[in-house]
Each structure stands twice: as C-alpha cells, then as structure tokens.
PDB file of N, CA and C in Angstrom:
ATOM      1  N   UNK U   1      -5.650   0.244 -13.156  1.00 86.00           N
ATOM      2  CA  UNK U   1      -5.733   1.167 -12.037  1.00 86.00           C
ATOM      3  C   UNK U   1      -4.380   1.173 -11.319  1.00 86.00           C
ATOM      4  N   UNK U   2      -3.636   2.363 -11.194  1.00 96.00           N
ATOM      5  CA  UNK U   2      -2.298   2.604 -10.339  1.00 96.00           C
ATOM      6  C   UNK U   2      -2.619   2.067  -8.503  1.00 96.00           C
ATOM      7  N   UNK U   3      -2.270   1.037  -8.584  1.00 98.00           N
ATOM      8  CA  UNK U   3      -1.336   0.807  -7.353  1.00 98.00           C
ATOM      9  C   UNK U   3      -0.440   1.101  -6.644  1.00 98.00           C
ATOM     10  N   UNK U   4      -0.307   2.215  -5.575  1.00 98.00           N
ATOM     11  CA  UNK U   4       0.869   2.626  -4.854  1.00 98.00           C
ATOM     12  C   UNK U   4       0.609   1.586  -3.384  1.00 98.00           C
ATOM     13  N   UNK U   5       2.149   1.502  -2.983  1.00 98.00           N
ATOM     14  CA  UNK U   5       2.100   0.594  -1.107  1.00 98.00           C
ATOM     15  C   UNK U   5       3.034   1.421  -0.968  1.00 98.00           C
ATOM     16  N   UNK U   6       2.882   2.470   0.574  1.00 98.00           N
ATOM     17  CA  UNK U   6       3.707   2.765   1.424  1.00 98.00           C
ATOM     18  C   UNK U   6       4.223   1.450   2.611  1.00 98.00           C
ATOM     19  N   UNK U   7       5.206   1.613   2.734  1.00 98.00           N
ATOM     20  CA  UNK U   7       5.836   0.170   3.604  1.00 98.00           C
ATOM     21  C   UNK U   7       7.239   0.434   4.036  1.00 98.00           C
ATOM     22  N   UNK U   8       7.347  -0.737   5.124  1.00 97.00           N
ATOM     23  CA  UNK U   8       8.391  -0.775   6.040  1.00 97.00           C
ATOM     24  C   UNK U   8       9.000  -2.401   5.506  1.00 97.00           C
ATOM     25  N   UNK U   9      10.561  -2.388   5.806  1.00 95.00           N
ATOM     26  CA  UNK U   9      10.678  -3.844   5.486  1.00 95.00           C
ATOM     27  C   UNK U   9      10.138  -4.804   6.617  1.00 95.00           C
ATOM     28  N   UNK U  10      10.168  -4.104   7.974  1.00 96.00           N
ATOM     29  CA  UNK U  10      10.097  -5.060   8.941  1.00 96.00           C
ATOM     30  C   UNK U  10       8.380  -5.327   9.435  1.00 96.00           C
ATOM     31  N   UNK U  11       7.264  -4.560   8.257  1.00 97.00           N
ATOM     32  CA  UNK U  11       5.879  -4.377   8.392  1.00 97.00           C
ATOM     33  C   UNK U  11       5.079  -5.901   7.954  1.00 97.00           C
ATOM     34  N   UNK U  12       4.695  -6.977   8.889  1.00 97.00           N
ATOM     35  CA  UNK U  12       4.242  -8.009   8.350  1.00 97.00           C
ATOM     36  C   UNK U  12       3.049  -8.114   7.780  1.00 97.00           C
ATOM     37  N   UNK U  13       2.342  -6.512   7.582  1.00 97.00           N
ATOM     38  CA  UNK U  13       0.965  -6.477   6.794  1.00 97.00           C
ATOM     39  C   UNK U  13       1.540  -6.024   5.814  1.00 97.00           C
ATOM     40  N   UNK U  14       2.428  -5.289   5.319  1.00 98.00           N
ATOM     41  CA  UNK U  14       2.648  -4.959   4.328  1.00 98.00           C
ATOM     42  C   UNK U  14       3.372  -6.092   3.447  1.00 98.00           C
ATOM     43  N   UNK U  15       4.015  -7.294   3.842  1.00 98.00           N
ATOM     44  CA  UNK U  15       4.433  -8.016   3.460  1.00 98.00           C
ATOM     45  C   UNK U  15       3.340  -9.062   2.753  1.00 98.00           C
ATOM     46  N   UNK U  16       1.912  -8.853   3.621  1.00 98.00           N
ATOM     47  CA  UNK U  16       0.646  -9.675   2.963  1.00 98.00           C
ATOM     48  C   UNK U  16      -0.039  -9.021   2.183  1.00 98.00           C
ATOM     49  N   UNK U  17      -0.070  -7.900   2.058  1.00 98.00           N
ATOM     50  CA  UNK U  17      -0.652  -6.960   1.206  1.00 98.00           C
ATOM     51  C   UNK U  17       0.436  -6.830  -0.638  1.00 98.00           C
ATOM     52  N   UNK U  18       1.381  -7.052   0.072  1.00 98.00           N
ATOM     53  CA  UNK U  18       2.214  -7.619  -1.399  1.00 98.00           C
ATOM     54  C   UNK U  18       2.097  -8.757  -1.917  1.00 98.00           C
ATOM     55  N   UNK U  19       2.072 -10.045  -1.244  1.00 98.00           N
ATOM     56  CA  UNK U  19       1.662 -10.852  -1.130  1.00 98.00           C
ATOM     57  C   UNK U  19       0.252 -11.208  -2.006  1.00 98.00           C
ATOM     58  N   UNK U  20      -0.585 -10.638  -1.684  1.00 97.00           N
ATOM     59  CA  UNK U  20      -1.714 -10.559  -1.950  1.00 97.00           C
ATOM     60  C   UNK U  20      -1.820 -10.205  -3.886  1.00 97.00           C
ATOM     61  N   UNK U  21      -1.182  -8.761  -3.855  1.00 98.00           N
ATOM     62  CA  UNK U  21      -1.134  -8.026  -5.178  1.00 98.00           C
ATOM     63  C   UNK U  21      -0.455  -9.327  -6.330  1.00 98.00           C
ATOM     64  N   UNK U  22       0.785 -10.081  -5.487  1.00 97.00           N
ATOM     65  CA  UNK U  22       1.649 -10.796  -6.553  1.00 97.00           C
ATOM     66  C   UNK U  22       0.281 -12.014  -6.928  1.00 97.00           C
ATOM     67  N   UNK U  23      -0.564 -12.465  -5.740  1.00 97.00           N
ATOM     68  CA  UNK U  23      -1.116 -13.663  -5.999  1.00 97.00           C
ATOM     69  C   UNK U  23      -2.425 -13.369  -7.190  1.00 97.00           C
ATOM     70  N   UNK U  24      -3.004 -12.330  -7.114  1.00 96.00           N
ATOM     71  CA  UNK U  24      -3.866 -11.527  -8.042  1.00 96.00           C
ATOM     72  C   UNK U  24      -3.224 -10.908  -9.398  1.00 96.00           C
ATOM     73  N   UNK U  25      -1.742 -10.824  -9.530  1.00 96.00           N
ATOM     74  CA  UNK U  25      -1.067 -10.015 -10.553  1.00 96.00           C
ATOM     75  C   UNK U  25      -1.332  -8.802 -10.785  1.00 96.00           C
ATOM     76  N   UNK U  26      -1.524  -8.347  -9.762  1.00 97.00           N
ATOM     77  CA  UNK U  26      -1.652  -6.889  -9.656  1.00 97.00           C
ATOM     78  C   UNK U  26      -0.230  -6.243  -9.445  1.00 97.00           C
ATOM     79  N   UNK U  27      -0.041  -5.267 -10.502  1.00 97.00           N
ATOM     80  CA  UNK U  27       1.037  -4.515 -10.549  1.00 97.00           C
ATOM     81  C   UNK U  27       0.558  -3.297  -9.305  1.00 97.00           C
ATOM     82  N   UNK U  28       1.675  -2.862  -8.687  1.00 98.00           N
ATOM     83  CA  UNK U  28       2.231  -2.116  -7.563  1.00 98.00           C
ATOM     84  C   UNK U  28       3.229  -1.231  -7.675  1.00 98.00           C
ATOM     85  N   UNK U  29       3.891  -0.276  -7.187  1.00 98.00           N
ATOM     86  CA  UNK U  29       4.667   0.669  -7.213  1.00 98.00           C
ATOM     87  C   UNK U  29       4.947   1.142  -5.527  1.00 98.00           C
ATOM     88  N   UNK U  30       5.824   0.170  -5.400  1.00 98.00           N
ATOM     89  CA  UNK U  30       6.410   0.077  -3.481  1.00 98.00           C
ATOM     90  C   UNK U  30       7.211   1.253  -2.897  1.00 98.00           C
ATOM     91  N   UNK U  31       6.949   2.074  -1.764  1.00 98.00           N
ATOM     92  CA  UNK U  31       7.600   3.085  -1.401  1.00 98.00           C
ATOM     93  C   UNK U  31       8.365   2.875  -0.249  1.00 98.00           C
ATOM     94  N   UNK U  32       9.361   2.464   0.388  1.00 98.00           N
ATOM     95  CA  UNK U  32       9.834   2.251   2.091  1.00 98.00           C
ATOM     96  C   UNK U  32       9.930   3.545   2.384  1.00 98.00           C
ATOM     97  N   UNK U  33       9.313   3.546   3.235  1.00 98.00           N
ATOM     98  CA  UNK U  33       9.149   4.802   4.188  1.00 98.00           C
ATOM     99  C   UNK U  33      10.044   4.910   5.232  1.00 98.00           C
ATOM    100  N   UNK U  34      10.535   3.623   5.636  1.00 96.00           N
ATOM    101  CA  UNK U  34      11.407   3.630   6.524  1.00 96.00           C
ATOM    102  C   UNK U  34      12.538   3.954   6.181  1.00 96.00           C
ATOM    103  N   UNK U  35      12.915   4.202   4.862  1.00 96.00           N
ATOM    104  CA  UNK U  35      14.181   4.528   3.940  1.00 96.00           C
ATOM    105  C   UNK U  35      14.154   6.095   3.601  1.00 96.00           C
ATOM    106  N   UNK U  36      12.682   6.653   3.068  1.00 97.00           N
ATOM    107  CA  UNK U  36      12.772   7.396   2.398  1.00 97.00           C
ATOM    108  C   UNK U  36      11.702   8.013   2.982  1.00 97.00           C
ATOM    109  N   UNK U  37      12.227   9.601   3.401  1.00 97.00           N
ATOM    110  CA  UNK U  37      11.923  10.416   4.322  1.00 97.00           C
ATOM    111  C   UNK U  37      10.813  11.691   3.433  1.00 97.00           C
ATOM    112  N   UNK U  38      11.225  11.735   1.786  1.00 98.00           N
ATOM    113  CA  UNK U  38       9.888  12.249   1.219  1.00 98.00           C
ATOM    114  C   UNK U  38       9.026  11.797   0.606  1.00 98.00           C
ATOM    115  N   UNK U  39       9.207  10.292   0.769  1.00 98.00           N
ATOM    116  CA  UNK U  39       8.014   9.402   0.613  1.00 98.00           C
ATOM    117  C   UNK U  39       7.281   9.301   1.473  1.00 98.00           C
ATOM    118  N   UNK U  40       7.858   9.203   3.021  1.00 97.00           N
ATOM    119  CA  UNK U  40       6.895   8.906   4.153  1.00 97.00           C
ATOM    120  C   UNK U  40       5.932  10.206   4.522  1.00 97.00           C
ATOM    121  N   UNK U  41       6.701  11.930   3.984  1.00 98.00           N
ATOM    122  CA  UNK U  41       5.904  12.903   4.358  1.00 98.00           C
ATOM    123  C   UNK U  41       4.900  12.548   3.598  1.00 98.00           C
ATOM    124  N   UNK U  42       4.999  12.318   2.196  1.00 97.00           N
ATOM    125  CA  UNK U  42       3.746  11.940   1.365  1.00 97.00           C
ATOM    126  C   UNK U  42       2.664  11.325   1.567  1.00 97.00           C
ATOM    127  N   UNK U  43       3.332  10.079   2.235  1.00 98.00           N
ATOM    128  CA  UNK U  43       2.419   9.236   2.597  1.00 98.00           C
ATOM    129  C   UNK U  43       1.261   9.713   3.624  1.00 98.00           C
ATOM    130  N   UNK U  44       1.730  10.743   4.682  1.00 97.00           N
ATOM    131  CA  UNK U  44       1.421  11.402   6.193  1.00 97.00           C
ATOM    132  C   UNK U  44       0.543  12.011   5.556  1.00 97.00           C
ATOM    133  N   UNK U  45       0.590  12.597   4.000  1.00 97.00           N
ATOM    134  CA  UNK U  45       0.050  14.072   4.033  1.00 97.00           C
ATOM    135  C   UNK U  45      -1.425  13.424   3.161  1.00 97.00           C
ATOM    136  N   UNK U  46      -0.700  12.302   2.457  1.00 96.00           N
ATOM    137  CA  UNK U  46      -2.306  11.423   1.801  1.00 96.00           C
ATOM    138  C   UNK U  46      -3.133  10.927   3.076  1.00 96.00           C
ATOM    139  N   UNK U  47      -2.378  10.023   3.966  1.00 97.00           N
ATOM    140  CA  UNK U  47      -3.650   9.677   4.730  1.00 97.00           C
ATOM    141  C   UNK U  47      -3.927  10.090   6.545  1.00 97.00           C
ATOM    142  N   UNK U  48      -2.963  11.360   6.638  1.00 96.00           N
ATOM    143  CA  UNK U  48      -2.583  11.562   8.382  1.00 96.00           C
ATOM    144  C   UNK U  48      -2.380  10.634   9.522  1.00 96.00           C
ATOM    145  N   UNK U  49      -1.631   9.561   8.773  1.00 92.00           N
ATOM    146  CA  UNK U  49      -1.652   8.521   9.811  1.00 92.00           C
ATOM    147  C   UNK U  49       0.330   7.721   9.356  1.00 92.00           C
ATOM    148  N   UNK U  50       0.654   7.624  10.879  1.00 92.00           N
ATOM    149  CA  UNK U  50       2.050   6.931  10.235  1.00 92.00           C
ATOM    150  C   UNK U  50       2.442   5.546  10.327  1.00 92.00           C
ATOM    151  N   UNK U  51       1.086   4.938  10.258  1.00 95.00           N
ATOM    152  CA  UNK U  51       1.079   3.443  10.178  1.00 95.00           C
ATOM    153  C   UNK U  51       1.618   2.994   9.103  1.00 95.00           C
ATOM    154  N   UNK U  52       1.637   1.698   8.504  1.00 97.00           N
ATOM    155  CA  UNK U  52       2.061   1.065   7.855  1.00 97.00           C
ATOM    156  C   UNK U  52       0.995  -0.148   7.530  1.00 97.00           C
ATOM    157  N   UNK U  53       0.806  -0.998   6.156  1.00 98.00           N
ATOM    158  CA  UNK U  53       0.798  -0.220   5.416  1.00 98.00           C
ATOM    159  C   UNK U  53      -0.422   0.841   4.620  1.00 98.00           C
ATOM    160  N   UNK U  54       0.185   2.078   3.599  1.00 98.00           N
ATOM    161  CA  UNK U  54      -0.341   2.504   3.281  1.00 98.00           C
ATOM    162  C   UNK U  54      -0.844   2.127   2.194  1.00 98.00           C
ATOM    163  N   UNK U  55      -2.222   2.358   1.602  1.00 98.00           N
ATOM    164  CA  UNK U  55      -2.322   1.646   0.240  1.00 98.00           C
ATOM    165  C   UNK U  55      -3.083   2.631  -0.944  1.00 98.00           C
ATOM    166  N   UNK U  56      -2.716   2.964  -2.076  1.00 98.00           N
ATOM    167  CA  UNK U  56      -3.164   3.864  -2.924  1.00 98.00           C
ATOM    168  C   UNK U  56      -3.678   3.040  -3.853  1.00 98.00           C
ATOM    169  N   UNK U  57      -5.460   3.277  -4.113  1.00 98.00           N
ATOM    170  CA  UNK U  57      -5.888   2.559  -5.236  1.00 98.00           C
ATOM    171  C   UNK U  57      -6.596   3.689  -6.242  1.00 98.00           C
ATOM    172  N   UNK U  58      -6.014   3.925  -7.114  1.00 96.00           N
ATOM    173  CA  UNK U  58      -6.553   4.887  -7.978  1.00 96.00           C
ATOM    174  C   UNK U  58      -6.631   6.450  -6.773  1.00 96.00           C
ATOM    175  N   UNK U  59      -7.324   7.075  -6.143  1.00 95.00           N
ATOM    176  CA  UNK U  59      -7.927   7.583  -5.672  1.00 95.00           C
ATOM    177  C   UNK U  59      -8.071   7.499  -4.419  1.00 95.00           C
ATOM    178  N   UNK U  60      -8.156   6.409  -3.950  1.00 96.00           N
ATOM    179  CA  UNK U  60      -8.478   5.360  -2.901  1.00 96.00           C
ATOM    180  C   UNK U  60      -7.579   5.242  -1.813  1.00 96.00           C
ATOM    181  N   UNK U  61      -7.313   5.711  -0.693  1.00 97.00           N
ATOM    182  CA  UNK U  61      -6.176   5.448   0.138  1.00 97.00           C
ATOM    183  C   UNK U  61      -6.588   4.744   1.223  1.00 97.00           C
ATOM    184  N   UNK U  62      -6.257   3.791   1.690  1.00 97.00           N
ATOM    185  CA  UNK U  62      -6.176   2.349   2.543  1.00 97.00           C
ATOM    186  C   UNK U  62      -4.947   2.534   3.583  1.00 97.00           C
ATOM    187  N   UNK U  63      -5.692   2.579   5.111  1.00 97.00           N
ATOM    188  CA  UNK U  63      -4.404   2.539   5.989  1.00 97.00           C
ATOM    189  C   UNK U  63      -4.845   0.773   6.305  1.00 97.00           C
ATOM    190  N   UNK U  64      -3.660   0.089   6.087  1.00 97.00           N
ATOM    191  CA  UNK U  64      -3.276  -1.083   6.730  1.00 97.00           C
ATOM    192  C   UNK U  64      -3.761  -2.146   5.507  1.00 97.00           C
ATOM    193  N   UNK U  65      -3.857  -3.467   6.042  1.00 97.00           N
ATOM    194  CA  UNK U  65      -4.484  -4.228   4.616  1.00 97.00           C
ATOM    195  C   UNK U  65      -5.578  -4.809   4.875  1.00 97.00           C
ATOM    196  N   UNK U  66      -6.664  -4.765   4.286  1.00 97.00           N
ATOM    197  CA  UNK U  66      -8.222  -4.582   3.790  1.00 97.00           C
ATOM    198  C   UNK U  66      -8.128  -5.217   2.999  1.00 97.00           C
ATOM    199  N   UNK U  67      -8.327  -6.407   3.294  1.00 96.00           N
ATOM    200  CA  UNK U  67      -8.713  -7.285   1.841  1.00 96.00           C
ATOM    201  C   UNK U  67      -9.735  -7.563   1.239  1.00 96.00           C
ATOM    202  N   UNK U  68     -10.938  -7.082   2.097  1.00 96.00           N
ATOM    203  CA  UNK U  68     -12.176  -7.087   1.344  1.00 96.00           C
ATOM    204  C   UNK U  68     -12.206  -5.812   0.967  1.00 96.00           C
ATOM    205  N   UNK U  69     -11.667  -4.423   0.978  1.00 97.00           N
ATOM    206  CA  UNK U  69     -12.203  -3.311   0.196  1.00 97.00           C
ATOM    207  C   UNK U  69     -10.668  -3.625  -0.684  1.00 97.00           C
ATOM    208  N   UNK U  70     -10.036  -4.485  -0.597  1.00 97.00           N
ATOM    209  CA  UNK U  70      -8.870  -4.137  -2.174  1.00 97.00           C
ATOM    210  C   UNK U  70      -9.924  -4.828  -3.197  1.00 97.00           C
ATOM    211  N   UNK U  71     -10.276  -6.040  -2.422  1.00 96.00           N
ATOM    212  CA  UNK U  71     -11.205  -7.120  -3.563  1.00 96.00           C
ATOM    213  C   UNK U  71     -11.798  -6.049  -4.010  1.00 96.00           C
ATOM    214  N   UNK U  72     -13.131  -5.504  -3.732  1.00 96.00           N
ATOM    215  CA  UNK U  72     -13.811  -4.150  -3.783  1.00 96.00           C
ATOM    216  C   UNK U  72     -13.208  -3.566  -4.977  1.00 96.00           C
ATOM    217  N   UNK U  73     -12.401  -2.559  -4.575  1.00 96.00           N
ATOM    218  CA  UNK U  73     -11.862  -1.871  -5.374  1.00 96.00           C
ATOM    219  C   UNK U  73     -10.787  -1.979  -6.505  1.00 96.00           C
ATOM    220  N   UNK U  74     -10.367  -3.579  -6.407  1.00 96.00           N
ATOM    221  CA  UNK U  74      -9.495  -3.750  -7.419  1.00 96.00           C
ATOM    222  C   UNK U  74     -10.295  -4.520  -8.545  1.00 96.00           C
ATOM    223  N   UNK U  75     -11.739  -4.968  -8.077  1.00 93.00           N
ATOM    224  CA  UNK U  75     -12.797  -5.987  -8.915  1.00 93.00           C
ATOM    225  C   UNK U  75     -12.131  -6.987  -9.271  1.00 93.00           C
ATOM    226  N   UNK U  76     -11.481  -7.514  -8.162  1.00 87.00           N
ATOM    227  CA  UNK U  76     -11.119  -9.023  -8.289  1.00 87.00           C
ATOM    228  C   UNK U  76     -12.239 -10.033  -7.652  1.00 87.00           C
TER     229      UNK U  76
END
C-alpha cells in the first residue's frame, strides 16, 4: 500500500510519524511542504487543512499522526 507524508522539517509529529513507518518498515514517499509550494497546494487540496503532518494511506488521508488508525490501516 503507497505511503505518502506531507511534512515540515521543524514538525515534531511528523518526525514520529516517520519514526513510526521506519520502526514497522514501512516504506514512505516524504513531501516538505515547507520547501515545496506544489506539494503543499496538493496537500491543501487532498485534505483542506494546512497542518502538518499529512498522511496518505492508499486512499486514506490522515491529518496529524494517528497511530491507532495507521495500525488500522496499515494491518500492522
């Protein structure tokens, strides 16, 4: 299942939410938003919110980190 994270470097949930993916071996595909200005519209336009972080699971979009709906949805 594709893993996308919208993120900031200076975002300390997004830093546990990576965190998280490396400790499970879950592959990811990281976007800084704080860098990259048509990643972050993307991000706005998947979930209308300009928090951090964002999380794409298959289908699935996650504002912030949820670790019981990643468990959930990643069937770890």
């Amino acid at each position: 299942m594709k893993v996308i994270i919208y993120s900031t470097t200076t975002c300390m949930y997004c830093q546990r939410a990576k965190e998280f993916f490396k400790e499970h071996n879950i592959k990811y595909e990281e976007f800084d938003v704080g860098n990259d200005l048509e990643k972050r519209r993307e991000m706005v336009e998947k979930s209308a919110q300009m928090g951090v972080p964002v999380i794409q699971v298959g289908d699935e979009i996650i504002v912030g980190f949820n670790k019981a709906l990643l468990l959930e949805l990643l069937k770890i």
